mmCIF file of C-alpha atoms in Angstrom:
data_model
loop_
_atom_site.group_PDB
_atom_site.id
_atom_site.type_symbol
_atom_site.label_atom_id
_atom_site.label_comp_id
_atom_site.label_asym_id
_atom_site.label_seq_id
_atom_site.Cartn_x
_atom_site.Cartn_y
_atom_site.Cartn_z
ATOM 1 C CA UNK N 1 107.300 14.503 115.139
ATOM 2 C CA UNK N 2 108.146 12.565 111.995
ATOM 3 C CA UNK N 3 111.112 13.600 109.893
ATOM 4 C CA UNK N 4 110.350 14.950 106.431
ATOM 5 C CA UNK N 5 111.383 11.635 104.957
ATOM 6 C CA UNK N 6 109.278 9.595 107.381
ATOM 7 C CA UNK N 7 106.264 11.838 106.866
ATOM 8 C CA UNK N 8 106.455 11.423 103.092
ATOM 9 C CA UNK N 9 106.622 7.644 103.442
ATOM 10 C CA UNK N 10 103.575 7.637 105.715
ATOM 11 C CA UNK N 11 101.748 9.738 103.111
ATOM 12 C CA UNK N 12 102.497 7.555 100.090
ATOM 13 C CA UNK N 13 101.892 4.273 101.898
ATOM 14 C CA UNK N 14 98.515 5.272 103.353
ATOM 15 C CA UNK N 15 99.910 5.382 106.887
ATOM 16 C CA UNK N 16 99.700 8.090 109.529
ATOM 17 C CA UNK N 17 101.399 11.292 108.380
ATOM 18 C CA UNK N 18 101.427 13.966 111.056
ATOM 19 C CA UNK N 19 101.250 16.825 108.536
ATOM 20 C CA UNK N 20 100.831 17.573 104.844
ATOM 21 C CA UNK N 21 104.044 17.050 102.886
ATOM 22 C CA UNK N 22 105.215 20.519 101.868
ATOM 23 C CA UNK N 23 106.181 20.387 98.196
ATOM 24 C CA UNK N 24 109.808 19.248 97.719
ATOM 25 C CA UNK N 25 110.825 19.385 101.382
ATOM 26 C CA UNK N 26 111.594 15.649 101.631
ATOM 27 C CA UNK N 27 113.946 15.766 98.632
ATOM 28 C CA UNK N 28 115.897 18.900 99.474
ATOM 29 C CA UNK N 29 119.655 18.438 99.742
ATOM 30 C CA UNK N 30 122.610 20.659 100.517
ATOM 31 C CA UNK N 31 124.659 22.729 98.088
ATOM 32 C CA UNK N 32 122.721 21.842 94.962
ATOM 33 C CA UNK N 33 120.672 23.663 92.353
ATOM 34 C CA UNK N 34 116.922 23.187 92.925
ATOM 35 C CA UNK N 35 117.857 21.591 96.263
ATOM 36 C CA UNK N 36 118.552 18.243 94.578
ATOM 37 C CA UNK N 37 121.742 16.509 93.514
ATOM 38 C CA UNK N 38 122.135 17.865 89.999
ATOM 39 C CA UNK N 39 125.885 17.991 89.492
ATOM 40 C CA UNK N 40 128.011 15.101 88.270
ATOM 41 C CA UNK N 41 130.987 14.779 85.921
ATOM 42 C CA UNK N 42 129.066 12.877 83.251
ATOM 43 C CA UNK N 43 126.390 15.497 82.604
ATOM 44 C CA UNK N 44 128.939 18.267 83.099
ATOM 45 C CA UNK N 45 130.891 17.266 79.989
ATOM 46 C CA UNK N 46 128.856 19.593 77.780
ATOM 47 C CA UNK N 47 127.714 23.166 78.238
ATOM 48 C CA UNK N 48 124.366 24.493 79.482
ATOM 49 C CA UNK N 49 122.706 27.823 78.628
ATOM 50 C CA UNK N 50 122.046 30.453 81.257
ATOM 51 C CA UNK N 51 118.746 32.401 81.406
ATOM 52 C CA UNK N 52 118.904 35.136 78.804
ATOM 53 C CA UNK N 53 122.383 34.055 77.732
ATOM 54 C CA UNK N 54 123.847 32.622 74.547
ATOM 55 C CA UNK N 55 122.812 29.167 73.255
ATOM 56 C CA UNK N 56 125.064 26.289 74.373
ATOM 57 C CA UNK N 57 125.786 22.786 73.073
ATOM 58 C CA UNK N 58 125.590 19.847 75.472
ATOM 59 C CA UNK N 59 127.565 16.598 75.448
ATOM 60 C CA UNK N 60 125.091 14.990 73.009
ATOM 61 C CA UNK N 61 125.683 17.783 70.503
ATOM 62 C CA UNK N 62 122.238 19.311 71.122
ATOM 63 C CA UNK N 63 122.138 23.124 71.147
ATOM 64 C CA UNK N 64 119.962 24.671 73.858
ATOM 65 C CA UNK N 65 118.707 28.240 74.249
ATOM 66 C CA UNK N 66 117.167 29.733 77.402
ATOM 67 C CA UNK N 67 115.276 32.966 76.677
ATOM 68 C CA UNK N 68 114.797 35.355 79.573
ATOM 69 C CA UNK N 69 111.533 34.791 81.458
ATOM 70 C CA UNK N 70 111.217 31.104 80.544
ATOM 71 C CA UNK N 71 111.318 28.276 83.112
ATOM 72 C CA UNK N 72 114.145 26.438 81.355
ATOM 73 C CA UNK N 73 116.182 25.846 78.239
ATOM 74 C CA UNK N 74 114.909 24.093 75.122
ATOM 75 C CA UNK N 75 116.662 22.662 72.054
ATOM 76 C CA UNK N 76 117.199 24.722 68.913
ATOM 77 C CA UNK N 77 115.797 22.798 65.952
ATOM 78 C CA UNK N 78 116.501 24.817 62.845
ATOM 79 C CA UNK N 79 118.243 22.965 60.030
ATOM 80 C CA UNK N 80 121.668 24.145 61.133
ATOM 81 C CA UNK N 81 121.338 22.848 64.702
ATOM 82 C CA UNK N 82 119.177 19.719 64.459
ATOM 83 C CA UNK N 83 121.337 16.675 65.286
ATOM 84 C CA UNK N 84 119.241 13.990 63.547
ATOM 85 C CA UNK N 85 118.017 15.166 60.170
ATOM 86 C CA UNK N 86 117.353 11.654 58.811
ATOM 87 C CA UNK N 87 116.301 8.984 61.319
ATOM 88 C CA UNK N 88 117.718 6.210 59.108
ATOM 89 C CA UNK N 89 121.163 7.785 59.564
ATOM 90 C CA UNK N 90 121.016 8.473 63.309
ATOM 91 C CA UNK N 91 123.960 6.111 63.958
ATOM 92 C CA UNK N 92 126.195 8.441 61.974
ATOM 93 C CA UNK N 93 125.533 11.488 64.159
ATOM 94 C CA UNK N 94 124.358 10.448 67.642
ATOM 95 C CA UNK N 95 127.118 9.961 70.199
ATOM 96 C CA UNK N 96 126.349 9.425 73.878
ATOM 97 C CA UNK N 97 128.603 11.140 76.426
ATOM 98 C CA UNK N 98 131.378 9.148 78.086
ATOM 99 C CA UNK N 99 130.369 7.434 81.320
ATOM 100 C CA UNK N 100 133.596 5.617 82.284
ATOM 101 C CA UNK N 101 135.202 8.554 84.041
ATOM 102 C CA UNK N 102 137.907 8.069 86.702
ATOM 103 C CA UNK N 103 137.110 8.301 90.445
ATOM 104 C CA UNK N 104 138.921 11.612 90.762
ATOM 105 C CA UNK N 105 136.357 13.181 88.400
ATOM 106 C CA UNK N 106 133.661 12.459 90.992
ATOM 107 C CA UNK N 107 135.592 13.630 94.058
ATOM 108 C CA UNK N 108 134.593 17.343 93.909
ATOM 109 C CA UNK N 109 130.907 16.381 94.050
ATOM 110 C CA UNK N 110 131.060 14.005 97.011
ATOM 111 C CA UNK N 111 131.266 16.397 100.011
ATOM 112 C CA UNK N 112 127.760 17.739 99.302
ATOM 113 C CA UNK N 113 126.414 14.185 99.032
ATOM 114 C CA UNK N 114 128.081 13.124 102.275
ATOM 115 C CA UNK N 115 126.579 16.139 104.083
ATOM 116 C CA UNK N 116 122.984 14.993 103.467
ATOM 117 C CA UNK N 117 121.081 13.853 106.568
ATOM 118 C CA UNK N 118 119.459 10.745 105.113
ATOM 119 C CA UNK N 119 117.270 10.290 108.161
ATOM 120 C CA UNK N 120 115.693 13.699 107.535
ATOM 121 C CA UNK N 121 115.468 13.729 103.719
ATOM 122 C CA UNK N 122 116.027 11.520 100.699
ATOM 123 C CA UNK N 123 119.359 11.903 98.935
ATOM 124 C CA UNK N 124 117.737 12.667 95.601
ATOM 125 C CA UNK N 125 119.558 12.514 92.278
ATOM 126 C CA UNK N 126 118.093 14.646 89.482
ATOM 127 C CA UNK N 127 118.130 12.975 86.048
ATOM 128 C CA UNK N 128 117.112 14.744 82.835
ATOM 129 C CA UNK N 129 116.178 14.525 80.069
ATOM 130 C CA UNK N 130 114.368 11.214 79.823
ATOM 131 C CA UNK N 131 114.060 8.748 76.971
ATOM 132 C CA UNK N 132 111.210 10.415 75.078
ATOM 133 C CA UNK N 133 112.603 13.908 75.582
ATOM 134 C CA UNK N 134 116.024 12.812 74.358
ATOM 135 C CA UNK N 135 114.423 11.544 71.161
ATOM 136 C CA UNK N 136 112.755 14.853 70.326
ATOM 137 C CA UNK N 137 115.724 16.868 71.577
ATOM 138 C CA UNK N 138 117.826 15.173 68.921
ATOM 139 C CA UNK N 139 115.443 15.699 66.007
ATOM 140 C CA UNK N 140 112.582 18.050 66.925
ATOM 141 C CA UNK N 141 109.099 17.182 68.138
ATOM 142 C CA UNK N 142 107.421 17.035 64.708
ATOM 143 C CA UNK N 143 110.037 14.713 63.218
ATOM 144 C CA UNK N 144 110.058 12.606 66.363
ATOM 145 C CA UNK N 145 106.318 11.954 66.393
ATOM 146 C CA UNK N 146 106.261 11.236 62.652
ATOM 147 C CA UNK N 147 109.165 8.813 62.976
ATOM 148 C CA UNK N 148 107.288 6.713 65.522
ATOM 149 C CA UNK N 149 104.826 5.995 62.715
ATOM 150 C CA UNK N 150 107.032 6.024 59.637
ATOM 151 C CA UNK N 151 110.267 4.459 60.947
ATOM 152 C CA UNK N 152 109.362 2.406 64.037
ATOM 153 C CA UNK N 153 112.353 0.066 63.746
ATOM 154 C CA UNK N 154 114.782 2.977 63.727
ATOM 155 C CA UNK N 155 113.035 4.580 66.702
ATOM 156 C CA UNK N 156 113.239 1.308 68.616
ATOM 157 C CA UNK N 157 116.960 1.155 67.864
ATOM 158 C CA UNK N 158 117.555 4.764 68.921
ATOM 159 C CA UNK N 159 115.588 4.257 72.140
ATOM 160 C CA UNK N 160 117.661 1.144 72.879
ATOM 161 C CA UNK N 161 120.824 3.238 72.439
ATOM 162 C CA UNK N 162 119.519 5.970 74.772
ATOM 163 C CA UNK N 163 118.457 3.336 77.312
ATOM 164 C CA UNK N 164 121.895 1.743 77.323
ATOM 165 C CA UNK N 165 123.417 5.150 78.036
ATOM 166 C CA UNK N 166 120.944 5.737 80.886
ATOM 167 C CA UNK N 167 121.846 2.362 82.405
ATOM 168 C CA UNK N 168 125.569 3.132 82.256
ATOM 169 C CA UNK N 169 124.928 6.555 83.774
ATOM 170 C CA UNK N 170 122.724 4.986 86.465
ATOM 171 C CA UNK N 171 125.492 2.545 87.381
ATOM 172 C CA UNK N 172 127.875 5.446 88.030
ATOM 173 C CA UNK N 173 125.314 7.421 90.061
ATOM 174 C CA UNK N 174 124.638 4.375 92.207
ATOM 175 C CA UNK N 175 128.352 3.684 92.622
ATOM 176 C CA UNK N 176 129.381 7.165 93.728
ATOM 177 C CA UNK N 177 126.247 8.803 95.167
ATOM 178 C CA UNK N 178 124.196 5.853 96.427
ATOM 179 C CA UNK N 179 120.982 7.902 96.064
ATOM 180 C CA UNK N 180 117.855 7.035 98.042
ATOM 181 C CA UNK N 181 115.618 8.612 95.412
ATOM 182 C CA UNK N 182 115.744 9.339 91.679
ATOM 183 C CA UNK N 183 113.880 12.404 90.410
ATOM 184 C CA UNK N 184 113.613 11.739 86.682
ATOM 185 C CA UNK N 185 112.306 14.181 84.073
ATOM 186 C CA UNK N 186 110.490 13.125 80.916
ATOM 187 C CA UNK N 187 107.456 15.125 79.782
ATOM 188 C CA UNK N 188 104.935 12.794 78.163
ATOM 189 C CA UNK N 189 102.113 15.105 77.157
ATOM 190 C CA UNK N 190 100.600 18.515 76.583
ATOM 191 C CA UNK N 191 98.004 20.022 78.903
ATOM 192 C CA UNK N 192 95.272 18.144 77.001
ATOM 193 C CA UNK N 193 96.613 14.696 76.095
ATOM 194 C CA UNK N 194 99.637 12.433 76.017
ATOM 195 C CA UNK N 195 101.986 12.818 73.045
ATOM 196 C CA UNK N 196 101.765 9.083 72.322
ATOM 197 C CA UNK N 197 98.716 6.860 72.551
ATOM 198 C CA UNK N 198 98.809 4.408 75.479
ATOM 199 C CA UNK N 199 99.418 1.502 73.082
ATOM 200 C CA UNK N 200 102.313 3.249 71.338
ATOM 201 C CA UNK N 201 103.668 4.380 74.702
ATOM 202 C CA UNK N 202 103.569 0.781 75.897
ATOM 203 C CA UNK N 203 105.438 -0.421 72.821
ATOM 204 C CA UNK N 204 108.219 2.172 72.710
ATOM 205 C CA UNK N 205 108.646 3.785 76.130
ATOM 206 C CA UNK N 206 107.571 1.303 78.816
ATOM 207 C CA UNK N 207 110.268 -1.339 78.106
ATOM 208 C CA UNK N 208 113.004 1.287 78.382
ATOM 209 C CA UNK N 209 111.832 2.532 81.760
ATOM 210 C CA UNK N 210 111.256 -0.946 83.148
ATOM 211 C CA UNK N 211 114.976 -1.513 82.558
ATOM 212 C CA UNK N 212 116.081 1.887 83.895
ATOM 213 C CA UNK N 213 113.848 2.066 86.960
ATOM 214 C CA UNK N 214 114.288 -1.654 87.584
ATOM 215 C CA UNK N 215 118.048 -1.126 87.715
ATOM 216 C CA UNK N 216 117.744 1.701 90.237
ATOM 217 C CA UNK N 217 115.401 -0.290 92.468
ATOM 218 C CA UNK N 218 117.676 -3.341 92.297
ATOM 219 C CA UNK N 219 120.606 -1.185 93.392
ATOM 220 C CA UNK N 220 119.318 0.407 96.567
ATOM 221 C CA UNK N 221 117.145 3.295 95.341
ATOM 222 C CA UNK N 222 114.005 3.404 97.469
ATOM 223 C CA UNK N 223 111.874 5.899 95.532
ATOM 224 C CA UNK N 224 111.340 6.698 91.864
ATOM 225 C CA UNK N 225 109.762 10.127 91.359
ATOM 226 C CA UNK N 226 108.909 10.847 87.720
ATOM 227 C CA UNK N 227 108.240 14.375 86.479
ATOM 228 C CA UNK N 228 105.795 15.029 83.650
ATOM 229 C CA UNK N 229 103.902 18.311 84.053
ATOM 230 C CA UNK N 230 101.207 17.369 81.602
ATOM 231 C CA UNK N 231 98.092 15.390 81.024
ATOM 232 C CA UNK N 232 99.043 11.728 81.443
ATOM 233 C CA UNK N 233 96.110 10.174 83.314
ATOM 234 C CA UNK N 234 95.793 7.659 80.476
ATOM 235 C CA UNK N 235 99.365 6.494 81.134
ATOM 236 C CA UNK N 236 99.101 5.881 84.898
ATOM 237 C CA UNK N 237 98.758 2.070 84.580
ATOM 238 C CA UNK N 238 101.994 2.097 82.588
ATOM 239 C CA UNK N 239 103.661 4.303 85.214
ATOM 240 C CA UNK N 240 102.805 1.688 87.829
ATOM 241 C CA UNK N 241 104.185 -1.061 85.588
ATOM 242 C CA UNK N 242 107.446 0.905 85.185
ATOM 243 C CA UNK N 243 107.914 1.115 88.953
ATOM 244 C CA UNK N 244 107.179 4.803 89.487
ATOM 245 C CA UNK N 245 106.334 5.595 93.121
ATOM 246 C CA UNK N 246 105.330 9.258 92.696
ATOM 247 C CA UNK N 247 104.168 11.053 89.571
ATOM 248 C CA UNK N 248 105.255 14.661 90.032
ATOM 249 C CA UNK N 249 103.777 17.388 87.832
ATOM 250 C CA UNK N 250 100.241 16.038 87.544
ATOM 251 C CA UNK N 251 98.286 19.109 86.430
ATOM 252 C CA UNK N 252 94.669 19.582 87.462
ATOM 253 C CA UNK N 253 93.364 18.519 84.019
ATOM 254 C CA UNK N 254 94.171 14.960 85.069
ATOM 255 C CA UNK N 255 91.438 15.028 87.749
ATOM 256 C CA UNK N 256 93.975 14.102 90.394
ATOM 257 C CA UNK N 257 91.390 13.342 93.083
ATOM 258 C CA UNK N 258 89.857 10.635 90.874
ATOM 259 C CA UNK N 259 93.294 9.196 90.110
ATOM 260 C CA UNK N 260 93.981 8.933 93.842
ATOM 261 C CA UNK N 261 90.717 7.054 94.371
ATOM 262 C CA UNK N 262 91.513 4.673 91.518
ATOM 263 C CA UNK N 263 95.251 4.121 91.940
ATOM 264 C CA UNK N 264 96.163 5.260 95.468
ATOM 265 C CA UNK N 265 98.283 2.600 97.119
ATOM 266 C CA UNK N 266 99.919 1.676 93.822
ATOM 267 C CA UNK N 267 101.278 5.137 92.980
ATOM 268 C CA UNK N 268 101.132 8.602 94.542
ATOM 269 C CA UNK N 269 100.617 12.020 92.968
ATOM 270 C CA UNK N 270 102.550 15.237 93.486
ATOM 271 C CA UNK N 271 101.210 18.452 92.008
ATOM 272 C CA UNK N 272 97.655 19.714 91.281
ATOM 273 C CA UNK N 273 98.818 23.336 91.731
ATOM 274 C CA UNK N 274 99.202 24.425 88.122
ATOM 275 C CA UNK N 275 101.906 26.848 87.082
ATOM 276 C CA UNK N 276 99.562 28.125 84.384
ATOM 277 C CA UNK N 277 97.087 29.324 87.015
ATOM 278 C CA UNK N 278 99.398 30.951 89.550
ATOM 279 C CA UNK N 279 102.933 31.403 88.220
ATOM 280 C CA UNK N 280 102.401 34.612 86.298
ATOM 281 C CA UNK N 281 103.288 38.272 86.472
ATOM 282 C CA UNK N 282 100.147 39.397 88.301
ATOM 283 C CA UNK N 283 100.199 36.646 90.961
ATOM 284 C CA UNK N 284 99.087 37.437 94.497
ATOM 285 C CA UNK N 285 99.502 35.612 97.792
ATOM 286 C CA UNK N 286 95.720 35.363 98.024
ATOM 287 C CA UNK N 287 95.340 33.642 94.630
ATOM 288 C CA UNK N 288 98.193 31.236 95.370
ATOM 289 C CA UNK N 289 96.745 30.398 98.786
ATOM 290 C CA UNK N 290 93.315 29.735 97.271
ATOM 291 C CA UNK N 291 94.701 27.303 94.667
ATOM 292 C CA UNK N 292 96.787 25.568 97.318
ATOM 293 C CA UNK N 293 93.826 25.085 99.654
ATOM 294 C CA UNK N 294 91.694 23.853 96.768
ATOM 295 C CA UNK N 295 94.282 21.248 95.764
ATOM 296 C CA UNK N 296 94.542 19.901 99.311
ATOM 297 C CA UNK N 297 90.787 19.873 99.914
ATOM 298 C CA UNK N 298 90.258 17.932 96.678
ATOM 299 C CA UNK N 299 92.943 15.323 97.242
ATOM 300 C CA UNK N 300 93.315 14.731 100.978
ATOM 301 C CA UNK N 301 96.357 13.547 102.909
ATOM 302 C CA UNK N 302 97.068 10.095 101.491
ATOM 303 C CA UNK N 303 98.860 9.346 98.218
ATOM 304 C CA UNK N 304 99.079 13.080 97.476
ATOM 305 C CA UNK N 305 101.691 15.807 97.867
ATOM 306 C CA UNK N 306 100.540 19.356 97.062
ATOM 307 C CA UNK N 307 103.157 20.976 94.874
ATOM 308 C CA UNK N 308 103.760 23.434 92.069
ATOM 309 C CA UNK N 309 103.652 21.384 88.879
ATOM 310 C CA UNK N 310 106.994 22.523 87.469
ATOM 311 C CA UNK N 311 109.827 20.032 87.778
ATOM 312 C CA UNK N 312 111.739 21.360 90.736
ATOM 313 C CA UNK N 313 111.524 23.781 93.680
ATOM 314 C CA UNK N 314 111.067 27.310 92.409
ATOM 315 C CA UNK N 315 108.914 29.283 90.024
ATOM 316 C CA UNK N 316 109.254 31.514 86.979
ATOM 317 C CA UNK N 317 108.088 34.546 88.958
ATOM 318 C CA UNK N 318 109.960 35.036 92.256
ATOM 319 C CA UNK N 319 107.919 34.374 95.369
ATOM 320 C CA UNK N 320 105.266 32.042 93.951
ATOM 321 C CA UNK N 321 106.877 28.831 95.160
ATOM 322 C CA UNK N 322 107.507 30.329 98.592
ATOM 323 C CA UNK N 323 103.872 31.486 98.818
ATOM 324 C CA UNK N 324 102.691 27.892 98.282
ATOM 325 C CA UNK N 325 105.113 26.691 100.965
ATOM 326 C CA UNK N 326 103.828 29.322 103.390
ATOM 327 C CA UNK N 327 100.189 28.368 102.833
ATOM 328 C CA UNK N 328 100.870 24.661 103.351
ATOM 329 C CA UNK N 329 102.765 25.510 106.551
ATOM 330 C CA UNK N 330 99.847 27.629 107.720
ATOM 331 C CA UNK N 331 97.393 24.819 107.043
ATOM 332 C CA UNK N 332 99.618 22.352 108.873
ATOM 333 C CA UNK N 333 99.583 24.559 111.967
#
């Protein structure tokens, strides 16, 4: 029987998997939120909100709130909390967190990393937010999208600054954790379309990720898994160019089966079980099982991993994620 790691590799390379990959099983690690490596001293410099708790300001100066019943926190963008109010003056207010921390700052995190069985699973480092998300976290979505049109030079400069931070952060992750896999968040669309046109995406976002993902690959990271639980079928060629191995979060509006036919072998797809359809108050095991079977029947066993589309193991309503896992296990038997 293949290990979880081996079985995933057989799946995404068009080989001979002996079972369907069961959601995040190949990326699960010990002693970590979401089952992935999420803690490190760099991202821990700021504060994070708790579900239903008070808003908190992170190391970038961005204030986040996490209302009860929501899948995660989101920036507060009223006039009092918005970091970048004028894109032409972003250099005056944007300060990246420190990355040159001493070795002793990393020591408390290392036992959990060393405990990972890298033959069984990928040692997976969780990185969020991404380049595009950081832009709109700093200034709000409306201002961000307008600034791509009205102040492109300033947006290029800000993206360069964010990219340089990501590269410094990546160098420290590689140095201390030596991850096999990077699970990187950056939502690039709504349920209907990408936020940026493919041409604008190519101009602003692709160069940044070619540097970031290129650095990881050049420094021993085997897999790049990118999360965007959105429509982004129009961006898949750019994902391939960036070096993404698995697009996680591909909702059913992308017509995932067609994407597999067109791009399988160049990139793999993880998702097609939409939160919007199953992760709700009146969910049932029967409805979750039906959506899970449908996703697998549509997409097959190669270049596809059936998974809830949210960006990590779990669900808003307790039990939904586990019900998907149970149905995939049943089908595997």
